[in-house]
Short mmCIF file of C-alpha atoms in Angstrom, two decimals:
data_model
loop_
_atom_site.label_atom_id
_atom_site.label_comp_id
_atom_site.label_asym_id
_atom_site.label_seq_id
_atom_site.Cartn_x
_atom_site.Cartn_y
_atom_site.Cartn_z
CA MET P 42 59.82 118.56 108.58
CA LYS P 43 55.84 117.73 107.90
CA SER P 44 56.70 113.83 107.89
CA LYS P 45 59.27 114.44 111.10
CA LEU P 46 55.91 115.85 112.26
CA LEU P 47 53.45 112.88 111.24
CA ASN P 48 56.00 109.91 112.56
CA LEU P 49 55.94 112.14 115.99
CA MET P 50 52.45 112.35 116.46
CA ALA P 51 52.17 108.23 115.52
CA LEU P 52 54.42 107.58 117.75
CA SER P 53 52.37 109.83 120.90
CA LEU P 54 49.94 107.31 119.85
CA LEU P 55 50.97 104.50 119.90
CA LEU P 56 52.46 105.07 123.32
CA PRO P 57 49.56 104.60 126.02
CA VAL P 58 49.79 101.39 123.38
CA ALA P 59 52.90 100.51 124.63
CA MET P 60 52.83 101.97 128.32
CA GLU P 61 49.47 99.84 129.23
CA ALA P 62 51.53 97.37 127.43
CA GLN P 63 54.12 97.00 129.77
CA ASP P 64 52.24 97.19 133.07
CA TYR P 65 50.96 93.99 132.50
CA ALA P 66 54.92 92.99 132.29
CA LYS P 67 55.26 93.67 135.88
CA TYR P 68 53.52 90.56 136.74
CA TYR P 69 55.02 87.62 134.69
CA GLN P 70 58.63 88.59 137.21
CA ASN P 71 60.10 85.69 138.90
CA LEU P 72 58.05 82.76 137.81
CA PRO P 73 58.69 79.49 138.33
CA VAL P 74 57.65 78.32 135.04
CA GLU P 75 57.89 80.04 131.92
CA VAL P 76 54.07 81.29 131.34
CA LYS P 77 52.68 83.28 127.41
CA GLN P 78 52.21 86.90 128.48
CA VAL P 79 48.54 87.67 127.88
CA SER P 80 48.04 91.53 125.45
CA ARG P 81 45.92 94.59 126.28
CA PRO P 82 43.13 94.63 122.84
CA GLN P 83 43.14 96.93 120.27
CA ILE P 84 39.94 99.11 120.75
CA PRO P 85 39.56 101.88 118.59
CA ALA P 86 39.09 105.51 119.08
CA ASN P 87 35.54 106.05 117.87
CA GLU P 88 33.16 107.13 120.99
CA VAL P 89 29.38 106.78 121.29
CA ASN P 90 27.19 107.38 124.22
CA ILE P 91 24.18 105.44 124.81
CA LYS P 92 21.84 108.46 124.71
CA GLU P 93 23.02 109.36 121.40
CA VAL P 94 21.22 106.79 119.89
CA GLY P 95 17.96 106.90 122.18
CA GLY P 96 18.95 105.80 125.21
CA VAL P 97 16.91 106.73 128.90
CA GLY P 98 18.70 105.44 132.22
CA ASP P 99 15.57 106.29 133.80
CA GLY P 100 15.25 102.22 135.16
CA ILE P 101 11.76 102.14 133.88
CA THR P 102 12.37 102.77 129.80
CA LEU P 103 14.45 99.17 128.30
CA ASN P 104 17.25 100.39 126.15
CA THR P 105 17.37 96.50 124.74
CA GLU P 106 17.86 98.38 121.24
CA ALA P 107 19.61 101.34 121.75
CA PHE P 108 22.61 98.73 123.01
CA SER P 109 22.01 97.46 119.35
CA LYS P 110 21.90 100.83 118.11
CA ALA P 111 25.04 102.12 119.35
CA ILE P 112 27.02 98.49 119.05
CA SER P 113 26.05 98.33 115.35
CA LYS P 114 26.85 102.24 114.93
CA LEU P 115 30.46 101.00 116.49
CA HIS P 116 30.82 98.32 114.46
CA LYS P 117 30.32 100.17 111.27
CA MET P 118 32.99 102.67 112.20
CA GLY P 119 35.32 99.46 112.54
CA GLY P 120 34.80 99.99 116.43
CA GLY P 121 35.18 102.27 119.73
CA ARG P 122 33.93 102.49 122.70
CA LEU P 123 30.24 102.23 123.66
CA VAL P 124 30.33 104.92 126.65
CA VAL P 125 27.15 104.20 129.29
CA PRO P 126 26.61 107.34 131.64
CA GLN P 127 25.46 107.91 134.68
CA GLY P 128 22.08 106.40 135.98
CA VAL P 129 20.13 102.48 135.47
CA TRP P 130 19.96 101.38 132.71
CA LEU P 131 17.10 98.22 132.20
CA THR P 132 17.47 96.28 129.05
CA GLY P 133 17.58 92.81 127.71
CA PRO P 134 20.58 91.03 126.58
CA ILE P 135 23.46 92.54 124.53
CA SER P 136 25.77 91.37 122.10
CA LEU P 137 29.20 92.38 121.75
CA LYS P 138 31.15 92.35 118.32
CA ASP P 139 34.84 93.09 116.63
CA ASN P 140 36.69 95.97 118.64
CA ILE P 141 34.15 96.85 120.94
CA GLU P 142 34.81 98.48 124.68
CA LEU P 143 31.51 98.59 126.83
CA HIS P 144 32.52 101.19 129.18
CA LEU P 145 29.98 102.26 132.11
CA ASP P 146 30.77 105.14 134.20
CA LYS P 147 31.22 104.99 137.75
CA ASN P 148 27.65 105.93 138.49
CA ALA P 149 26.03 103.12 135.61
CA ILE P 150 24.32 100.10 136.87
CA ILE P 151 23.14 97.76 134.06
CA TYR P 152 20.31 95.96 135.03
CA PHE P 153 18.60 93.19 133.27
CA SER P 154 14.54 92.78 132.94
CA PRO P 155 12.55 90.46 134.85
CA ASP P 156 10.86 89.57 131.55
CA LYS P 157 12.60 85.47 130.72
CA ARG P 158 11.13 85.71 127.35
CA LEU P 159 13.59 88.55 125.94
CA TYR P 160 16.70 86.14 126.96
CA VAL P 161 15.06 83.64 124.87
CA VAL P 162 17.37 81.98 121.58
CA GLU P 163 15.49 83.21 118.38
CA GLY P 164 13.65 79.93 116.61
CA GLY P 165 13.58 78.17 120.49
CA LYS P 166 16.50 75.49 119.91
CA SER P 167 18.90 76.19 122.72
CA SER P 168 18.62 74.26 126.42
CA ARG P 169 19.30 77.74 127.70
CA VAL P 170 18.77 81.16 127.00
CA GLU P 171 21.19 83.93 125.68
CA PRO P 172 23.18 85.34 128.26
CA CYS P 173 22.72 88.37 129.69
CA ILE P 174 25.99 89.68 127.96
CA LYS P 175 27.34 87.87 124.83
CA ALA P 176 29.89 87.62 122.76
CA SER P 177 30.74 84.94 119.61
CA LYS P 178 33.57 84.11 117.82
CA ARG P 179 34.86 87.86 117.99
CA LYS P 180 38.38 90.02 118.41
CA ASN P 181 39.04 93.09 120.27
CA VAL P 182 36.23 93.39 123.14
CA ALA P 183 35.99 94.50 126.90
CA ILE P 184 34.02 95.64 129.66
CA THR P 185 36.13 97.98 131.50
CA GLY P 186 34.93 100.75 133.88
CA GLU P 187 33.73 101.69 137.47
CA GLY P 188 29.74 100.52 137.00
CA ILE P 189 27.82 98.12 137.87
CA ILE P 190 26.47 95.10 135.94
CA ASP P 191 23.51 93.39 137.41
CA GLY P 192 21.97 90.24 136.58
CA ASN P 193 18.78 90.44 138.15
CA GLY P 194 19.63 86.60 139.45
CA ALA P 195 16.81 86.19 141.94
CA GLN P 196 14.38 86.26 138.74
CA TRP P 197 15.97 83.05 138.05
CA ARG P 198 17.82 80.82 140.17
CA PRO P 199 16.35 78.16 142.64
CA VAL P 200 16.97 78.52 146.46
CA LYS P 201 16.83 75.74 149.20
CA ARG P 202 15.73 76.17 152.40
CA ASN P 203 18.27 75.30 154.48
CA LYS P 204 20.06 78.44 153.28
CA VAL P 205 18.09 81.15 153.95
CA SER P 206 16.96 82.57 157.35
CA ASP P 207 13.16 82.86 158.06
CA ALA P 208 13.16 86.58 157.19
CA GLU P 209 14.58 85.76 153.85
CA TRP P 210 12.59 82.92 152.72
CA SER P 211 9.46 85.04 154.21
CA VAL P 212 10.90 87.96 151.07
CA PHE P 213 10.71 85.05 148.51
CA LYS P 214 7.88 83.72 149.08
CA GLN P 215 6.12 87.45 148.50
CA MET P 216 7.18 87.39 145.59
CA GLY P 217 5.15 84.78 144.71
CA GLY P 218 6.96 81.77 143.23
CA VAL P 219 6.10 77.68 144.12
CA GLU P 220 7.85 75.41 146.63
CA ARG P 221 8.67 72.53 146.05
CA GLN P 222 10.05 68.43 147.83
CA ASN P 223 8.25 69.71 151.07
CA GLY P 224 8.85 73.13 151.49
CA THR P 225 12.13 72.50 151.02
CA LEU P 226 12.75 74.27 147.88
CA TRP P 227 11.93 77.46 145.91
CA TYR P 228 11.97 78.50 142.23
CA PRO P 229 11.07 81.72 141.42
CA TRP P 230 7.93 80.45 138.89
CA GLN P 231 4.60 82.77 138.38
CA LEU P 232 6.50 85.04 140.19
CA LYS P 233 3.73 88.44 141.54
CA SER P 234 5.66 90.82 138.91
CA GLY P 235 3.28 89.51 136.15
CA TYR P 236 5.94 88.35 133.87
CA PRO P 237 5.16 85.43 131.85
CA ASP P 238 7.33 81.32 132.76
CA ILE P 239 9.07 80.06 129.50
CA LYS P 240 9.21 76.73 130.23
CA ASP P 241 5.87 74.52 130.73
CA SER P 242 7.20 73.62 135.00
CA PRO P 243 9.38 75.23 137.20
CA GLU P 244 11.71 72.91 136.99
CA LYS P 245 12.19 72.59 133.15
CA GLN P 246 13.11 76.73 133.24
CA GLU P 247 15.43 76.52 135.72
CA LYS P 248 17.15 74.33 132.77
CA MET P 249 17.26 77.42 131.52
CA ARG P 250 19.70 80.35 132.76
CA ASN P 251 22.13 81.93 132.18
CA ASP P 252 25.69 83.30 132.60
CA LEU P 253 26.11 86.93 133.27
CA VAL P 254 28.41 87.08 130.52
CA ARG P 255 29.64 84.46 128.64
CA PHE P 256 32.01 85.11 125.91
CA THR P 257 32.29 82.17 123.40
CA ASP P 258 35.40 81.13 120.35
CA CYS P 259 36.81 85.05 121.24
CA GLU P 260 40.53 86.60 120.99
CA ASN P 261 41.76 89.60 122.81
CA VAL P 262 39.59 89.59 125.76
CA LEU P 263 39.73 92.14 128.34
CA PHE P 264 37.69 92.64 131.48
CA GLU P 265 38.93 95.81 133.79
CA GLY P 266 37.19 97.66 136.87
CA VAL P 267 33.26 97.07 136.75
CA THR P 268 31.30 94.89 139.45
CA PHE P 269 29.02 91.85 138.21
CA GLN P 270 27.08 91.11 140.61
CA ASN P 271 23.77 88.89 140.65
CA ALA P 272 23.95 86.64 137.63
CA PRO P 273 21.74 84.38 136.74
CA LYS P 274 23.87 81.69 137.00
CA PHE P 275 27.67 82.19 136.60
CA HIS P 276 29.07 85.21 136.41
CA VAL P 277 31.46 86.18 134.06
CA HIS P 278 32.68 83.10 132.40
CA PRO P 279 35.39 83.00 128.80
CA CYS P 280 34.56 79.69 126.63
CA TYR P 281 37.35 78.54 124.14
CA CYS P 282 38.79 81.86 124.33
CA LYS P 283 42.57 82.52 124.31
CA ASN P 284 44.42 85.72 125.10
CA VAL P 285 42.12 87.20 128.16
CA ILE P 286 42.80 89.37 131.16
CA ILE P 287 41.05 90.68 133.77
CA ASP P 288 42.01 93.15 136.12
CA GLY P 289 40.58 94.75 139.03
CA ILE P 290 37.16 93.41 138.63
CA THR P 291 34.85 93.07 141.62
CA VAL P 292 32.01 89.58 141.42
CA ARG P 293 29.04 90.05 144.14
CA CYS P 294 26.26 87.65 144.84
CA PRO P 295 24.34 86.41 148.23
CA TRP P 296 26.22 83.91 149.59
CA ASN P 297 23.90 80.66 148.80
CA ALA P 298 23.08 81.94 145.44
CA GLN P 299 23.13 78.41 143.64
CA ASN P 300 25.75 78.03 141.54
CA GLY P 301 26.65 81.30 141.57
CA ASP P 302 30.01 81.25 140.45
CA ALA P 303 32.24 83.95 139.92
CA ILE P 304 35.23 84.26 137.70
CA ASP P 305 35.32 80.67 135.17
CA PHE P 306 37.87 80.23 132.89
CA SER P 307 36.75 77.51 131.20
CA ASP P 308 39.65 75.96 127.76
CA VAL P 309 41.23 79.93 128.27
CA ASN P 310 45.02 79.92 126.61
CA VAL P 311 47.15 83.05 127.88
CA GLY P 312 45.19 84.54 130.57
CA LEU P 313 45.15 86.76 133.36
CA ILE P 314 43.68 87.23 136.63
CA VAL P 315 45.28 89.93 138.66
CA ASN P 316 43.72 92.22 142.15
CA ALA P 317 39.97 90.80 141.31
CA THR P 318 37.57 91.14 144.55
CA VAL P 319 34.14 87.69 145.03
CA ASP P 320 31.97 86.89 147.63
CA ALA P 321 29.74 85.12 145.81
CA GLY P 322 28.00 82.14 145.75
CA ASP P 323 29.64 78.84 144.34
CA ASP P 324 33.53 78.26 143.46
CA GLY P 325 36.55 81.65 143.42
CA LEU P 326 38.87 81.68 141.07
CA CYS P 327 37.90 78.34 138.50
CA MET P 328 39.66 77.33 136.18
CA LYS P 329 37.74 74.37 134.10
CA SER P 330 38.38 72.20 130.58
CA GLY P 331 35.64 70.62 128.23
CA SER P 332 35.94 68.23 125.44
CA TYR P 333 38.22 68.98 122.53
CA ARG P 334 36.43 71.74 119.90
CA ASN P 335 37.99 71.43 116.49
CA GLY P 336 38.89 74.78 115.63
CA ALA P 337 38.57 76.39 118.82
CA PRO P 338 40.95 79.47 119.79
CA ALA P 339 41.49 77.24 122.47
CA ASN P 340 41.01 74.24 124.09
CA GLY P 341 42.17 72.93 127.88
CA CYS P 342 43.79 75.81 130.04
CA GLU P 343 47.03 76.87 130.03
CA ASP P 344 49.46 80.15 130.22
CA ILE P 345 47.81 81.39 133.29
CA LEU P 346 48.88 83.96 135.66
CA ILE P 347 46.58 84.13 138.63
CA GLN P 348 48.08 86.92 141.25
CA ASP P 349 46.97 89.70 144.11
CA ASN P 350 42.86 88.81 144.16
CA THR P 351 41.30 88.38 147.18
CA VAL P 352 38.14 85.96 148.50
CA TYR P 353 35.61 86.39 150.34
CA HIS P 354 32.95 83.96 150.57
CA ALA P 355 32.86 81.22 148.13
CA HIS P 356 32.33 77.28 147.58
CA GLY P 357 36.20 77.39 146.69
CA GLY P 358 39.03 80.38 146.93
CA PHE P 359 41.01 78.55 143.55
CA VAL P 360 39.46 75.91 141.96
CA LEU P 361 40.44 73.34 139.06
CA GLY P 362 37.47 71.15 137.52
CA SER P 363 35.13 69.46 137.67
CA GLU P 364 36.02 69.60 134.03
CA THR P 365 39.30 68.89 133.93
CA VAL P 366 39.24 67.05 129.89
CA THR P 367 41.36 68.21 128.03
CA GLY P 368 44.24 69.34 130.87
CA MET P 369 45.08 72.58 133.17
CA ARG P 370 49.06 73.51 131.82
CA ARG P 371 50.76 76.11 132.65
CA MET P 372 49.41 77.48 135.79
CA VAL P 373 50.54 79.98 137.77
CA VAL P 374 48.83 80.89 141.04
CA ARG P 375 49.95 83.32 144.08
CA ASN P 376 49.33 86.63 146.50
CA CYS P 377 45.96 85.87 146.69
CA ARG P 378 44.56 86.19 149.87
CA PHE P 379 40.77 83.87 150.74
CA SER P 380 38.89 85.11 154.01
CA GLY P 381 35.74 83.04 154.50
CA THR P 382 35.50 80.70 151.65
CA ASP P 383 34.39 77.17 151.96
CA THR P 384 37.22 75.25 151.32
CA GLY P 385 40.87 76.90 150.13
CA LEU P 386 42.47 75.30 147.62
CA ARG P 387 40.17 72.72 145.99
CA PHE P 388 41.13 69.96 143.29
CA LYS P 389 37.54 68.48 141.81
CA SER P 390 36.51 66.18 138.86
CA GLY P 391 35.44 62.77 138.34
CA MET P 392 34.87 60.27 135.69
CA GLY P 393 34.35 61.16 132.03
CA ARG P 394 34.70 65.44 133.16
CA GLY P 395 38.82 64.27 134.64
CA GLY P 396 41.98 65.44 132.39
CA LYS P 397 46.06 65.84 132.68
CA THR P 398 47.41 68.65 135.34
CA GLU P 399 50.82 69.70 134.68
CA GLN P 400 53.06 72.37 135.79
CA LEU P 401 51.24 73.78 138.42
CA PHE P 402 52.10 75.81 140.88
CA ILE P 403 50.73 78.01 143.37
CA SER P 404 52.53 79.96 146.69
CA ASP P 405 51.70 82.69 148.53
CA ILE P 406 47.83 82.02 150.47
CA VAL P 407 46.68 83.25 153.02
CA MET P 408 43.50 81.76 153.99
CA THR P 409 41.39 82.62 157.22
CA ASP P 410 38.08 80.87 158.39
CA ILE P 411 38.28 77.99 156.74
CA LYS P 412 34.88 76.34 156.76
CA ASP P 413 35.89 72.65 155.57
CA GLU P 414 38.99 72.42 154.39
CA ALA P 415 42.41 74.43 153.22
CA ILE P 416 43.92 71.47 150.66
CA VAL P 417 41.69 68.98 148.71
CA PHE P 418 41.84 66.43 146.18
CA GLN P 419 38.35 64.94 145.23
CA CYS P 420 38.22 62.40 142.69
CA ASP P 421 34.88 61.45 142.88
CA TYR P 422 32.71 65.35 142.37
CA VAL P 423 29.14 64.95 140.64
CA ASP P 424 27.19 67.81 139.19
CA ARG P 425 24.12 67.57 141.58
CA PRO P 426 21.43 70.36 141.08
CA ALA P 427 18.39 71.51 142.48
CA GLY P 428 16.06 69.30 143.40
CA SER P 429 18.24 66.16 142.54
CA ASP P 430 18.48 63.41 145.35
CA PRO P 431 22.01 63.43 146.57
CA ASN P 432 22.16 60.06 147.26
CA ALA P 433 21.72 58.78 144.39
CA VAL P 434 24.98 56.96 143.35
CA PRO P 435 25.87 57.95 139.46
CA ALA P 436 26.70 55.42 136.63
CA PHE P 437 30.02 55.58 134.63
CA THR P 438 29.75 54.30 130.90
CA GLU P 439 33.41 52.50 129.90
CA GLU P 440 33.89 55.61 127.95
CA GLN P 441 33.45 58.04 130.73
CA LYS P 442 35.89 55.81 132.72
CA LYS P 443 38.66 56.17 130.74
CA LEU P 444 38.42 60.11 130.99
CA ALA P 445 39.69 59.85 135.09
CA PRO P 446 40.96 63.21 136.79
CA ASP P 447 44.43 63.00 136.42
CA PHE P 448 45.62 65.76 139.17
CA GLN P 449 49.62 65.79 138.79
CA ASP P 450 52.89 67.42 138.88
CA ILE P 451 50.72 69.78 141.17
CA HIS P 452 53.47 72.86 143.56
CA ILE P 453 52.11 74.15 146.56
CA SER P 454 54.43 75.57 148.45
CA ASN P 455 54.51 79.17 151.49
CA VAL P 456 50.85 78.88 152.09
CA VAL P 457 48.91 80.15 155.71
CA CYS P 458 45.91 78.89 156.83
CA ARG P 459 44.36 80.64 160.15
CA GLY P 460 41.41 78.01 160.74
CA ALA P 461 39.80 75.30 159.07
CA LYS P 462 37.97 72.66 159.49
CA THR P 463 40.08 70.11 158.11
CA GLY P 464 44.18 71.01 157.18
CA ILE P 465 44.49 68.78 153.96
CA LYS P 466 42.49 65.98 152.47
CA ALA P 467 43.28 64.32 149.03
CA GLY P 468 41.27 61.16 147.67
CA GLY P 469 42.16 59.53 144.65
CA ILE P 470 40.06 56.41 142.91
CA LEU P 471 41.18 52.44 144.18
CA GLY P 472 43.24 51.00 140.68
CA LEU P 473 43.78 53.99 139.07
CA HIS P 474 45.73 57.09 139.39
CA CYS P 475 44.35 59.51 139.95
CA VAL P 476 46.04 61.67 142.80
CA HIS P 477 49.79 61.03 142.69
CA ASP P 478 52.78 63.51 142.18
CA ILE P 479 51.85 66.72 144.28
CA GLU P 480 54.23 68.21 146.75
CA ILE P 481 53.30 70.83 149.24
CA ASN P 482 55.81 72.32 150.82
CA ASN P 483 56.35 75.44 153.98
CA THR P 484 52.87 75.33 154.71
CA THR P 485 51.04 76.34 158.45
CA ILE P 486 47.99 75.19 158.98
CA VAL P 487 45.75 76.16 162.15
CA TYR P 488 42.84 72.87 161.25
CA ASP P 489 39.72 72.86 164.29
CA LYS P 490 38.96 68.73 163.74
CA THR P 491 41.25 67.22 161.79
CA ALA P 492 44.90 67.78 160.49
CA GLN P 493 44.72 65.25 157.56
CA GLN P 494 42.24 62.68 155.86
CA ILE P 495 44.61 61.33 152.91
CA ASP P 496 43.68 58.42 151.39
CA ASP P 497 47.67 56.46 151.39
CA LYS P 498 46.09 53.92 149.09
CA THR P 499 44.54 56.48 146.06
CA ALA P 500 46.18 59.59 146.68
CA LYS P 501 50.41 60.01 146.71
CA LEU P 502 51.79 63.33 148.46
CA GLN P 503 54.53 64.79 149.80
CA LEU P 504 54.31 66.96 152.48
CA THR P 505 57.97 69.03 153.12
CA ASN P 506 58.17 71.40 156.49
CA VAL P 507 54.01 71.27 156.74
CA LYS P 508 53.34 72.41 159.81
CA MET P 509 49.85 71.91 161.80
CA ILE P 510 48.40 72.62 164.76
CA PRO P 511 44.89 71.94 166.20
CA SER P 512 43.19 75.32 167.07
CA ALA P 513 42.50 74.10 170.92
CA ALA P 514 46.27 74.73 171.18
CA GLN P 515 46.34 78.27 169.88
#
């Protein structure tokens, strides 16, 4: 009898985990290609409240040490949940360990300190500062809850004059800072807050800024429910990670935030992005793939499902690139809505950064008020940081030329777009096979200026039942 009771108790503990795993299975129905399914990280039932280790959520007390103590305490227990209750929790960088869940209650705000010295890598060897929240070579790490994580990015980001109103420009100047390029660019340098700078020029300091959340070489990762906002650079950025779930998060920053990417999967194998809401300053839902790394949990982006997401402002709603070096494979994007993005479906790469795409299926996308192209393929993309010459022609080595983009085996269907400057734009590189075997089916685009801008010499697209309607006719 006693053994039966113990078995029932063990089963009761397993049931919630099984139910959560089954919940993700509903997204994997009727896929056009087989995609490996994610599984939820397993976090032990231990719990530590940050107040227990001296944390104070008064918006004044610096809680860097309290977060470190709480994580160490949980780590010694084998892992568990670090609870951040109601309050404004000022802190420096946070580093998560194995089997740790950072959980924010609804009225909890983690607010990262404007003191840049807190983020400088020990020894000063890194070209960038520490991410606000990081995890490196960890398993079972999560950020969950209903609270807000604020990167205080205005302390780091440059601002282009042509992207802000007179009133906004005045607010930035009131912070202090310096203007460059005849008053067309502002840097947060020598600010009136009194916190010292960490480099000897605003341009050098700008290059130091890093992500709000960056997980590298991790397995079993979960982001759920939380609002991530105002990153110094990118917001949610798993790199070379395996089994990553993003469910129901919100990402937001000013529309003009320099490099303000929302969700970037950089070399992620087995990933799910669902129920996310994005309103950001750069790319929205973005897939990247850099150089091959021996021993990393993931190389390239593969087995990715993206579904039921909303993107308001972003440079692109769904974006591939600019780095696609180690490839994009088995990816499904469906049932998403983009309203007010610069471009809708954006495929961008360039010489030295290109790779091959395989089995990409994008369907049931609705868009409104797209500033530029509803669908665009670009193979001459060049990253231009703030302050760089927009007219400079890049030079490429022979080795870089071998890494040309190869956008192919991409299937787009059931897209409806009301309002875009250009319907479909595509161009490759003369003499190279960069854009080919692309299918666009059952699509309607109401455009404002140009229906199609496709270079037939370098881009091979097959359009079936694609309707292009000028907005003047509607």
